[in-house]
Coordinates of C-alpha atoms in Angstrom, one line a residue:
X140 CA 34.7 -82.6 4.6
X141 CA 33.9 -78.6 3.4
X142 CA 34.7 -75.2 5.6
X143 CA 32.5 -72.4 5.0
X144 CA 33.5 -68.7 5.8
X145 CA 37.0 -69.5 7.1
X146 CA 38.0 -66.3 9.2
X147 CA 41.3 -65.1 7.8
X148 CA 44.1 -63.1 9.9
X149 CA 43.6 -59.4 10.2
X150 CA 46.8 -58.4 11.9
X151 CA 47.3 -54.3 12.2
X152 CA 50.2 -53.1 10.3
X153 CA 52.0 -51.3 13.2
X154 CA 53.8 -54.0 14.6
X155 CA 57.5 -52.4 15.4
X156 CA 59.4 -55.5 14.9
X157 CA 58.1 -56.6 11.1
X158 CA 58.2 -52.3 10.4
X159 CA 61.8 -52.7 11.2
X160 CA 63.1 -55.5 8.6
X161 CA 63.5 -54.4 4.9
X162 CA 60.8 -55.3 2.3
X163 CA 60.4 -58.3 1.5
X164 CA 60.7 -59.2 -1.7
X165 CA 57.6 -60.4 -4.1
X166 CA 55.7 -63.4 -2.9
X167 CA 54.9 -66.8 -4.5
X168 CA 51.0 -66.8 -4.2
X169 CA 49.6 -70.1 -4.7
X170 CA 48.3 -70.1 -8.4
X171 CA 46.2 -73.3 -10.2
X172 CA 46.6 -77.0 -9.4
X173 CA 48.9 -78.8 -7.6
X174 CA 50.1 -82.1 -6.2
X175 CA 52.2 -82.2 -2.9
X176 CA 53.1 -85.2 -0.5
X177 CA 52.7 -82.9 1.9
X178 CA 51.1 -79.6 2.6
X179 CA 52.3 -77.5 5.9
X180 CA 49.4 -74.7 6.4
X181 CA 50.8 -71.7 8.8
X182 CA 54.2 -70.5 8.2
X183 CA 55.0 -69.6 11.7
X184 CA 57.5 -71.4 14.4
X185 CA 55.8 -74.3 14.4
X186 CA 55.2 -74.9 10.2
X187 CA 58.3 -73.6 9.5
X188 CA 59.9 -76.8 11.8
X189 CA 57.7 -79.2 10.1
X190 CA 58.3 -78.3 7.1
X191 CA 62.1 -78.3 7.6
X192 CA 61.9 -81.5 9.4
X193 CA 59.4 -83.1 6.6
X194 CA 62.2 -82.3 4.4
X195 CA 65.2 -83.5 6.4
X196 CA 63.3 -86.9 6.6
X197 CA 61.9 -87.2 2.9
X198 CA 64.1 -85.4 0.9
X199 CA 62.5 -86.3 -2.2
X200 CA 59.2 -85.2 -1.2
X201 CA 57.4 -82.6 -2.8
X202 CA 56.4 -80.2 0.2
X203 CA 54.2 -76.8 0.1
X204 CA 54.1 -74.7 3.2
X205 CA 51.1 -72.0 2.5
X206 CA 50.7 -68.7 4.7
X207 CA 47.7 -66.2 5.0
X208 CA 50.3 -63.6 4.8
X209 CA 53.6 -62.6 4.7
X210 CA 56.9 -64.8 6.8
X211 CA 56.9 -62.8 10.1
X212 CA 53.7 -60.5 10.1
X213 CA 51.4 -62.8 11.7
X214 CA 51.4 -64.2 15.7
X215 CA 55.2 -65.7 15.4
X216 CA 56.2 -62.4 14.3
X217 CA 54.0 -60.5 16.9
X218 CA 55.8 -61.9 20.6
X219 CA 58.1 -60.1 22.9
X220 CA 61.0 -62.2 21.7
X221 CA 61.1 -64.7 24.3
X222 CA 61.8 -68.1 24.0
X223 CA 61.7 -69.7 27.4
X224 CA 63.3 -72.7 28.5
X225 CA 61.6 -73.6 31.7
X226 CA 57.7 -75.1 32.0
X227 CA 55.9 -71.5 31.8
X228 CA 53.2 -70.1 33.7
X229 CA 50.4 -73.1 34.6
X230 CA 52.8 -75.6 33.2
X231 CA 55.6 -74.7 35.8
X232 CA 52.6 -75.8 38.4
X233 CA 51.6 -79.1 37.2
X234 CA 51.3 -81.8 39.9
X235 CA 53.0 -83.9 37.9
X236 CA 57.2 -84.1 37.8
X237 CA 57.6 -85.6 34.4
X238 CA 55.5 -83.0 32.8
X239 CA 57.7 -80.8 33.8
X240 CA 61.1 -82.7 33.2
X241 CA 59.5 -83.4 30.0
X242 CA 59.2 -79.8 29.1
X243 CA 62.5 -78.6 29.9
X244 CA 63.8 -81.5 27.8
X245 CA 61.3 -80.2 24.8
X246 CA 62.1 -76.0 25.2
X247 CA 65.7 -76.9 25.3
X248 CA 65.7 -78.9 22.1
X249 CA 63.7 -76.1 20.5
X250 CA 66.5 -73.4 21.8
X251 CA 69.3 -75.6 20.8
X252 CA 67.6 -76.0 17.0
X253 CA 67.1 -72.4 16.7
X254 CA 70.6 -71.6 18.3
X255 CA 72.1 -74.3 15.3
X256 CA 69.7 -72.4 12.4
X257 CA 70.9 -69.3 13.3
X258 CA 74.6 -69.7 13.0
X259 CA 74.5 -71.9 9.7
X260 CA 72.4 -69.6 7.9
X261 CA 74.1 -66.5 9.9
X262 CA 70.5 -65.0 10.6
X263 CA 70.6 -61.8 12.0
X264 CA 67.6 -61.5 15.2
X265 CA 69.0 -59.9 18.1
X266 CA 69.8 -63.5 19.3
X267 CA 71.1 -63.0 22.9
X268 CA 71.4 -66.0 25.9
X269 CA 70.8 -62.9 28.3
X270 CA 68.0 -64.8 30.8
X271 CA 65.3 -63.8 32.1
X272 CA 63.7 -61.3 35.4
X273 CA 60.4 -62.3 37.1
X274 CA 60.0 -58.9 38.3
X275 CA 57.5 -58.2 41.5
X276 CA 56.2 -54.4 42.4
X277 CA 55.0 -55.0 45.4
X278 CA 53.3 -57.1 47.8
X279 CA 51.4 -59.3 45.1
X280 CA 54.3 -60.1 43.1
X281 CA 56.4 -60.9 45.9
X282 CA 53.7 -63.3 47.0
X283 CA 54.1 -65.1 43.3
X284 CA 57.6 -64.9 43.8
X285 CA 58.4 -66.7 46.5
X286 CA 55.9 -69.4 44.9
X287 CA 58.2 -69.1 42.1
X288 CA 60.8 -69.9 43.9
X289 CA 59.5 -73.0 45.3
X290 CA 58.5 -74.4 42.3
X291 CA 62.2 -73.6 41.1
X292 CA 63.8 -75.5 44.0
X293 CA 61.6 -78.2 43.6
X294 CA 62.2 -78.5 40.2
X295 CA 65.9 -78.2 40.8
X296 CA 66.9 -75.2 38.5
X297 CA 68.8 -72.8 38.8
X298 CA 68.2 -69.2 39.7
X299 CA 69.5 -65.9 41.4
X300 CA 67.1 -63.7 43.7
X301 CA 68.0 -60.3 43.0
X302 CA 66.6 -56.9 45.7
X303 CA 65.8 -54.0 44.2
X304 CA 69.2 -52.0 44.4
X305 CA 71.3 -54.7 42.3
X306 CA 68.5 -55.1 40.0
X307 CA 67.8 -51.0 39.8
X308 CA 71.5 -51.2 37.9
X309 CA 70.3 -53.0 34.9
X310 CA 66.7 -52.0 34.8
X311 CA 67.5 -48.3 35.4
X312 CA 64.6 -48.3 37.5
X313 CA 63.5 -48.7 40.9
X314 CA 60.1 -50.0 40.6
X315 CA 60.6 -53.3 40.8
X316 CA 61.5 -54.5 44.5
X317 CA 62.3 -57.8 43.7
X318 CA 63.0 -60.2 41.0
X319 CA 64.3 -64.0 40.4
X320 CA 66.6 -64.0 37.9
X321 CA 66.7 -67.5 35.8
X322 CA 69.4 -68.2 33.0
X323 CA 68.2 -70.1 30.6
X324 CA 66.0 -68.0 28.3
X325 CA 67.0 -66.5 25.3
X326 CA 65.7 -63.2 23.4
X327 CA 65.3 -62.5 20.0
X328 CA 63.7 -60.2 17.3
X329 CA 61.0 -62.6 16.6
X330 CA 60.0 -61.0 12.7
X331 CA 63.8 -61.2 11.8
X332 CA 64.4 -65.3 12.8
X333 CA 61.0 -66.3 11.1
X334 CA 61.5 -64.7 7.9
X335 CA 65.5 -66.0 8.9
X336 CA 64.2 -69.1 9.2
X337 CA 61.6 -69.2 5.8
X338 CA 65.1 -67.9 3.6
X339 CA 66.9 -71.1 4.8
X340 CA 64.6 -73.3 4.1
X341 CA 65.6 -76.5 2.4
X342 CA 65.2 -76.7 -1.8
X343 CA 62.4 -79.0 -2.0
X344 CA 59.9 -76.7 0.5
X345 CA 58.0 -74.2 -1.9
X346 CA 56.4 -71.5 0.3
X347 CA 53.5 -69.5 -0.9
X348 CA 52.6 -66.7 1.2
X349 CA 50.0 -64.0 0.8
X350 CA 47.5 -67.5 -0.3
X351 CA 44.8 -67.9 2.6
X352 CA 43.6 -71.0 2.4
X353 CA 39.7 -70.4 1.5
X354 CA 38.5 -74.5 2.2
X355 CA 39.0 -78.0 2.7
X356 CA 37.7 -81.1 1.4
X357 CA 38.3 -84.3 0.7
X358 CA 38.9 -85.8 -3.1
X359 CA 37.0 -88.9 -4.5
X360 CA 40.6 -91.2 -4.2
X361 CA 40.3 -89.7 -0.4
X362 CA 43.3 -86.9 -0.5
X363 CA 42.9 -83.9 0.8
X364 CA 42.0 -80.7 -1.4
X365 CA 43.3 -77.2 -0.2
X366 CA 41.5 -75.0 -1.8
X367 CA 43.2 -71.1 -1.8
X368 CA 41.6 -68.4 -3.8
X369 CA 40.6 -70.3 -7.0
X370 CA 44.0 -72.3 -6.9
X371 CA 44.4 -75.9 -5.3
X372 CA 46.9 -78.2 -4.1
X373 CA 46.0 -82.1 -3.2
X374 CA 47.8 -84.3 -0.6
X375 CA 47.8 -87.3 1.2
X376 CA 49.3 -85.6 3.9
X377 CA 48.1 -82.2 5.7
X378 CA 49.3 -80.5 8.8
X379 CA 47.4 -77.9 10.5
X380 CA 50.0 -75.3 12.1
X381 CA 47.4 -72.9 12.5
X382 CA 47.3 -71.9 16.3
X383 CA 44.0 -70.3 17.3
X384 CA 42.9 -70.7 13.3
X385 CA 42.9 -74.3 13.6
X386 CA 38.9 -74.3 14.5
X387 CA 38.6 -72.1 11.0
X388 CA 39.0 -75.7 9.2
X389 CA 36.5 -77.3 11.7
X390 CA 38.6 -78.6 14.1
X391 CA 39.3 -78.4 17.9
X392 CA 35.6 -76.4 17.7
X393 CA 35.2 -75.1 20.9
X394 CA 38.3 -75.8 22.6
X395 CA 40.4 -73.1 22.0
X396 CA 40.5 -69.4 23.6
X397 CA 41.3 -66.8 20.8
X398 CA 43.3 -64.3 23.1
X399 CA 45.2 -61.1 21.7
X400 CA 47.8 -59.2 24.0
X401 CA 49.3 -56.4 23.1
X402 CA 52.9 -54.4 23.1
X403 CA 54.2 -50.9 22.1
X404 CA 58.0 -49.7 22.1
X405 CA 59.9 -46.6 21.8
X406 CA 62.0 -45.4 19.4
X407 CA 66.3 -46.5 20.1
X408 CA 66.9 -44.6 23.4
X409 CA 70.0 -42.0 23.4
X410 CA 73.1 -42.4 25.3
X411 CA 71.7 -39.6 27.6
X412 CA 68.5 -41.4 27.9
X413 CA 70.1 -44.6 28.7
X414 CA 72.6 -42.9 30.9
X415 CA 70.1 -40.9 33.2
X416 CA 68.9 -43.7 34.4
X417 CA 71.5 -46.2 34.4
X418 CA 69.8 -48.8 32.0
X419 CA 71.6 -51.1 30.0
X420 CA 70.6 -52.6 26.5
X421 CA 69.5 -56.4 25.8
X422 CA 67.4 -58.1 29.1
X423 CA 63.6 -59.2 29.7
X424 CA 61.4 -58.8 32.2
X425 CA 58.3 -61.3 32.9
X426 CA 55.7 -60.1 35.6
X427 CA 55.6 -62.3 38.7
X428 CA 51.9 -61.7 38.6
X429 CA 50.6 -63.1 35.0
X430 CA 48.1 -60.4 34.2
X431 CA 51.3 -57.7 35.0
X432 CA 53.5 -56.2 32.4
X433 CA 56.2 -57.6 30.8
X434 CA 59.1 -55.2 29.8
X435 CA 62.1 -55.4 26.9
X436 CA 65.4 -53.5 26.4
X437 CA 66.0 -54.9 23.1
X438 CA 69.7 -54.9 21.9
X439 CA 69.1 -51.5 20.1
X440 CA 67.4 -49.8 22.8
X441 CA 64.3 -49.7 22.2
X442 CA 62.0 -50.4 25.2
X443 CA 58.9 -52.4 25.1
X444 CA 56.0 -52.8 27.2
X445 CA 53.3 -55.1 27.1
X446 CA 50.6 -55.6 28.8
X447 CA 46.9 -56.1 28.4
X448 CA 44.4 -58.8 26.8
X449 CA 41.8 -59.3 24.7
X450 CA 39.0 -61.9 24.0
X451 CA 38.7 -61.4 20.4
X452 CA 36.4 -64.2 18.8
X453 CA 36.9 -62.4 15.3
X454 CA 40.9 -62.0 15.4
X455 CA 42.3 -58.6 14.4
X456 CA 38.5 -57.7 13.1
X457 CA 37.5 -57.5 17.2
X458 CA 39.9 -55.1 17.9
X459 CA 39.2 -51.4 16.8
X460 CA 41.3 -48.5 16.0
X461 CA 40.1 -46.8 19.6
X462 CA 40.6 -49.7 21.5
X463 CA 44.4 -49.8 20.3
X464 CA 44.7 -46.6 21.2
X465 CA 43.4 -46.7 24.9
X466 CA 46.0 -49.9 25.2
X467 CA 48.8 -47.1 23.8
X468 CA 47.3 -45.2 26.8
X469 CA 47.9 -47.6 29.1
X470 CA 51.1 -48.8 28.5
X471 CA 52.8 -45.4 28.2
X472 CA 51.7 -44.7 31.9
X473 CA 53.1 -48.1 32.8
X474 CA 56.6 -46.9 31.1
X475 CA 56.3 -43.7 32.8
X476 CA 55.2 -45.1 36.4
X477 CA 59.0 -47.3 36.0
X478 CA 60.5 -44.6 33.3
X479 CA 59.8 -41.2 34.3
X480 CA 62.5 -39.4 32.8
X481 CA 61.3 -40.5 29.3
X482 CA 58.6 -38.4 29.6
X483 CA 59.2 -36.5 25.7
X484 CA 59.3 -40.0 24.6
X485 CA 56.7 -41.8 23.0
X486 CA 55.8 -44.8 21.2
X487 CA 56.5 -45.9 17.6
X488 CA 54.6 -48.6 17.5
X489 CA 51.7 -50.3 19.1
X490 CA 50.8 -53.5 17.9
X491 CA 48.5 -56.5 18.9
X492 CA 48.9 -60.9 18.2
X493 CA 46.2 -63.4 18.9
X494 CA 47.1 -66.5 19.6
X495 CA 45.1 -69.7 21.4
X496 CA 44.9 -70.8 24.8
X497 CA 43.0 -73.3 26.6
X498 CA 40.6 -73.8 29.7
X499 CA 42.4 -76.8 31.4
X500 CA 46.2 -74.6 29.5
X501 CA 46.5 -78.2 27.5
X502 CA 48.6 -78.5 24.3
X503 CA 47.3 -80.6 21.2
X504 CA 49.6 -82.5 19.6
X505 CA 48.6 -85.4 17.2
X506 CA 45.9 -86.9 14.5
X507 CA 42.6 -85.3 14.2
X508 CA 41.2 -87.3 11.3
X509 CA 43.1 -89.4 8.4
X510 CA 45.5 -87.6 6.8
X511 CA 45.6 -84.8 8.9
X512 CA 47.4 -83.5 11.6
X513 CA 47.8 -80.6 13.7
X514 CA 49.7 -78.8 16.2
X515 CA 47.7 -76.3 17.9
X516 CA 47.2 -74.0 20.9
X517 CA 50.3 -73.0 22.4
X518 CA 49.1 -71.6 25.5
X519 CA 51.3 -68.3 25.1
X520 CA 54.7 -69.8 24.7
X521 CA 55.0 -70.5 20.7
X522 CA 58.5 -69.8 19.9
X523 CA 60.1 -73.0 21.4
X524 CA 56.7 -75.0 21.5
X525 CA 56.0 -74.2 17.9
X526 CA 59.6 -75.4 17.0
X527 CA 59.8 -78.2 18.8
X528 CA 56.1 -79.2 18.6
X529 CA 56.0 -78.7 14.4
X530 CA 59.1 -80.6 14.2
X531 CA 57.8 -83.7 16.0
X532 CA 54.4 -83.4 14.5
X533 CA 56.7 -84.2 10.9
X534 CA 58.5 -87.4 12.6
X535 CA 54.9 -88.5 13.8
X536 CA 53.3 -87.9 10.5
X537 CA 56.2 -90.1 8.6
X538 CA 56.3 -93.0 11.5
X539 CA 59.7 -91.5 13.3
X540 CA 60.5 -91.8 16.4
X541 CA 62.6 -90.6 19.2
X542 CA 62.7 -89.5 23.1
X543 CA 61.4 -86.3 22.1
X544 CA 58.4 -87.3 20.4
X545 CA 57.8 -89.8 23.3
X546 CA 58.3 -86.3 25.3
X547 CA 55.9 -84.5 23.1
X548 CA 53.2 -87.3 23.6
X549 CA 53.3 -87.3 27.0
X550 CA 53.1 -83.8 28.0
X551 CA 50.2 -83.2 25.6
X552 CA 46.4 -83.5 25.9
X553 CA 42.7 -82.7 24.6
X554 CA 41.8 -78.9 25.0
X555 CA 38.8 -79.0 27.1
X556 CA 35.5 -77.6 26.2
X557 CA 34.3 -74.6 26.4
X558 CA 30.9 -73.3 27.0
X559 CA 28.9 -71.8 24.2
X560 CA 28.4 -68.2 23.6
X561 CA 27.3 -65.7 25.3
X562 CA 28.7 -66.9 28.2
X563 CA 32.0 -67.9 27.0
X564 CA 32.6 -64.2 25.7
X565 CA 31.0 -62.9 29.0
X566 CA 33.3 -65.6 31.3
X567 CA 36.5 -64.8 29.3
X568 CA 36.1 -60.6 29.0
X569 CA 34.8 -60.9 32.9
X570 CA 37.8 -62.9 34.1
X571 CA 40.3 -60.7 31.9
X572 CA 39.1 -57.6 34.3
X573 CA 39.3 -59.2 37.2
X574 CA 42.8 -59.9 36.5
X575 CA 43.6 -56.6 35.4
X576 CA 42.1 -55.0 38.6
X577 CA 43.3 -57.2 41.1
X578 CA 46.8 -56.9 39.1
X579 CA 46.8 -53.2 38.9
X580 CA 49.6 -52.7 41.6
X581 CA 52.2 -55.1 39.6
X582 CA 51.3 -53.0 35.8

C-alpha cells in the first residue's frame, strides 16, 4: 500500500505545558536506510507504552519509535493533565456493566504503570493523587450530576457530594452550586511526563523525533517500508499509535472525527491573589455537562481554563490565529465569571490539541492487516487509554496473553462510519454549536 499527501501535525507553538520545560537537546532524526524488528509510529502516551512493553517482552529486538515532532509537543503534551480512573463520559453510561468494570481495571493499570515509571525514573511532572471534582453551575449541570451519582452507585465506586460552601473553600469561587468528588483521579504535567517517559526508554528502543513519515509501502519480501523524508525503515511489524493521524496512512478512513479542544493558562498566582478568594493549589474540575468548562489549578498555581471545540479536518491548519484569539477571549470570560478579582491577570498561553472521537464512542484496538496493528480513537481520554492500550498492543503483536489484554479486546471495537463530506463537517459544526448553546450557563 502506498500513501500519498499525508497531512502531518501542525500544532501551535503556544502550549504552556511544553513552553515551561527546559529546551530539549538535539533530536535524533531518521536518516538513511534501516531495518528494525518493530517500528512504532507516534511517540505519545500510546507509542511510548508500546515501545517500552515491546522492549520488555523482546529484550534482544531492535525497536524504532518515530515521531513527526518533538516528544511532548503533540497531543499527549496538550491535554489538561487528568489521568482518570473511571469510565469517562459516554463510557460510563454503557449498558453492559462488564464493559465498565473492565475499563476500570484498564485505567487503574495505566495509573499504576505511570506511577511506577515516575517513581523508578524520578520523573518531575507534578504527579498528584488529587482526585477530581465534577462540577455543576446551574440546574442543567445539577441534572447531569444526579445522573452521575446514580451511575456511580450502580458502579459501586466511592464519591462525595460537595455543596457550594464547602466546594468554594477548595476552588476559591462560589460559581459552582454543587460537585461530585471522586478520589481515584491523578493529576500531572503532561508534557513533562511524556518527555520523562521518553528519556527512560529501554536501551533497545531508538527514538527518532522531527521525522514525519511520508509514506508506507509493502516491499517485495512482504515487509513494510516506512518512508520519512528520504530515510526508510524496513520492518515486519508496524504499530500505529497515531490517534487521529491513523487515517493519514489509509486506515480507518471515514471512521474517525478530528476534533480540537483548547486551553489557556495564567502565570503563577501570587500569595495575595490566592488568599483573596481562598483558592487552593493542585486540584482539577471537569464539567458535569460535557460541553461545559474544565478548570484546573496546578501545583505551581497556574489557573487553567479549557472549553471550546472545533472540527479540524486539516488538524492544526484548520485553526487560524484569529480563531484562537476568539477562544482566548471566551476563556477569559469563563475565568472572570469564576474569579472576578483576577481581572488584572492575563493568560500567558492559549493552545489547542487534536484528537480522535468516533460517532459510536468506540475505540479501535488490534490488527489492521498483516504486519500492521493500531491503537486509535481515544475519544478524549488519551492518557490512561494510551498508556494501557499501547502496552497491550505490544503484547498482542508478540502473541502474548493476559487478563488486561482480554479486557481491552472486550471493550474495543470498530468506530462507526461517518457520513461523507460536506455533510459530516456541517453536522459536526452544528452539533458543537448546539451543545455550546445548550450549555451556555455551564461555561
